[in-house]
């Protein structure tokens, strides 16, 4: 499975309601950073 920008945004949306959980919060922050990186390249 190829990670696309759209798929990454979907995963962020799914995880955001669980942002109080440390693991989910970490995953969301990493995914957002990855989106920024994808925008630069």
Backbone as ProteinMPNN parsed JSONL, in Angstrom:
{"seq_chain_A": "XXXXXXXXXXXXXXXXXXXXXXXXXXXXXXXXXXXXXXXXX", "coords_chain_A": {"N_chain_A": [[0.849, -1.177, 0.0], [0.621, 2.124, -0.916], [1.573, 5.126, 0.598], [-0.308, 7.9, 0.49], [-0.949, 11.422, 0.229], [-3.645, 11.975, 0.635], [-4.546, 9.625, 1.94], [-3.054, 9.78, 4.277], [-4.146, 12.108, 5.406], [-6.716, 11.162, 5.903], [-6.197, 9.265, 7.905], [-5.256, 10.927, 9.942], [-7.598, 12.354, 10.498], [-9.156, 10.274, 11.501], [-7.776, 9.673, 13.853], [-7.769, 12.012, 15.379], [-10.021, 12.396, 17.218], [-9.145, 10.926, 19.386], [-7.132, 12.279, 20.595], [-6.344, 12.834, 23.19], [-5.171, 10.562, 24.114], [-1.892, 9.485, 24.517], [-0.419, 8.018, 22.613], [-1.973, 8.238, 20.29], [-1.921, 11.011, 19.999], [0.797, 11.404, 19.504], [1.033, 10.002, 17.072], [-0.63, 11.542, 15.425], [0.735, 14.003, 15.451], [3.168, 13.29, 14.245], [2.226, 12.464, 11.749], [1.221, 14.873, 10.783], [3.591, 16.336, 10.557], [4.812, 14.817, 8.597], [3.097, 15.332, 6.458], [3.735, 18.029, 6.038], [6.383, 17.715, 5.216], [5.956, 16.254, 2.873], [4.733, 18.21, 1.347], [6.827, 19.919, 0.818], [8.432, 18.531, -0.909]], "CA_chain_A": [[0.0, 0.0, 0.0], [1.387, 3.356, -1.023], [1.078, 6.2, 1.462], [-0.589, 9.125, -0.254], [-1.338, 12.565, 1.058], [-5.061, 11.792, 0.971], [-4.642, 8.552, 2.933], [-2.499, 10.316, 5.518], [-5.145, 13.021, 5.964], [-7.803, 10.328, 6.432], [-5.745, 8.674, 9.165], [-5.235, 12.008, 10.929], [-8.995, 12.608, 10.857], [-9.613, 9.162, 12.336], [-7.093, 9.676, 15.146], [-7.954, 13.258, 16.125], [-10.905, 12.291, 18.394], [-8.44, 10.235, 20.469], [-5.916, 13.072, 20.794], [-5.945, 12.82, 24.602], [-4.312, 9.396, 24.272], [-0.535, 9.897, 24.136], [0.001, 7.348, 21.383], [-2.709, 8.871, 19.192], [-1.4, 12.373, 19.86], [2.098, 11.28, 18.846], [0.797, 9.597, 15.684], [-1.178, 12.697, 14.709], [1.788, 15.01, 15.268], [4.111, 12.77, 13.245], [1.545, 12.49, 10.455], [1.178, 16.276, 10.337], [4.951, 16.68, 10.126], [5.026, 14.126, 7.324], [2.374, 16.11, 5.445], [4.555, 19.209, 5.746], [7.534, 17.236, 4.448], [5.464, 15.889, 1.538], [4.458, 19.458, 0.633], [8.097, 20.53, 0.418], [9.085, 17.729, -1.96]], "C_chain_A": [[0.893, 1.238, 0.0], [0.746, 4.434, -0.151], [0.916, 7.465, 0.631], [-0.982, 10.225, 0.726], [-2.782, 12.408, 1.54], [-5.238, 10.739, 2.064], [-4.128, 9.033, 4.29], [-3.49, 11.271, 6.19], [-6.329, 12.249, 6.55], [-7.424, 9.748, 7.787], [-5.691, 9.722, 10.272], [-6.654, 12.281, 11.42], [-9.532, 11.515, 11.769], [-9.017, 9.213, 13.743], [-7.374, 10.916, 15.999], [-8.918, 13.152, 17.309], [-10.232, 11.645, 19.608], [-7.172, 10.978, 20.872], [-5.449, 13.098, 22.245], [-5.069, 11.614, 24.925], [-2.925, 9.76, 23.742], [-0.073, 9.269, 22.829], [-0.681, 7.976, 20.173], [-2.189, 10.283, 18.942], [-0.049, 12.359, 19.149], [1.919, 10.943, 17.369], [0.271, 10.763, 14.849], [-0.087, 13.735, 14.463], [2.815, 14.561, 14.231], [3.49, 12.827, 11.854], [1.471, 13.912, 9.907], [2.55, 16.741, 9.857], [5.266, 16.039, 8.778], [4.292, 14.842, 6.192], [3.168, 17.351, 5.05], [5.76, 18.829, 4.893], [7.115, 16.9, 3.014], [5.184, 17.139, 0.707], [5.738, 20.099, 0.103], [8.745, 19.802, -0.75], [8.188, 17.466, -3.121]], "O_chain_A": [[1.802, 1.367, 0.82], [-0.47, 4.623, -0.167], [1.893, 8.025, 0.134], [-1.301, 9.972, 1.888], [-3.096, 12.675, 2.7], [-6.0, 10.946, 3.009], [-4.713, 8.72, 5.328], [-3.651, 11.241, 7.41], [-6.88, 12.641, 7.579], [-8.236, 9.74, 8.712], [-6.043, 9.433, 11.416], [-6.883, 12.422, 12.621], [-10.28, 11.796, 12.706], [-9.677, 8.838, 14.712], [-7.228, 10.867, 17.22], [-8.656, 13.773, 18.339], [-10.702, 11.804, 20.734], [-6.247, 10.383, 21.425], [-4.275, 13.359, 22.506], [-4.311, 11.636, 25.894], [-2.803, 10.287, 22.636], [0.593, 9.923, 22.027], [-0.041, 8.218, 19.15], [-2.036, 10.696, 17.792], [0.217, 13.203, 18.293], [2.577, 11.533, 16.512], [0.679, 10.946, 13.702], [-0.001, 14.287, 13.366], [3.279, 15.37, 13.427], [4.158, 13.198, 10.889], [1.64, 14.129, 8.707], [2.654, 17.459, 8.862], [5.91, 16.65, 7.925], [4.817, 14.945, 5.083], [3.262, 17.684, 3.869], [6.112, 19.544, 3.955], [7.825, 17.22, 2.061], [5.378, 17.128, -0.509], [5.725, 20.747, -0.944], [9.523, 20.395, -1.498], [8.594, 16.807, -4.078]]}, "name": "protein", "num_of_chains": 1, "seq": "XXXXXXXXXXXXXXXXXXXXXXXXXXXXXXXXXXXXXXXXX"}
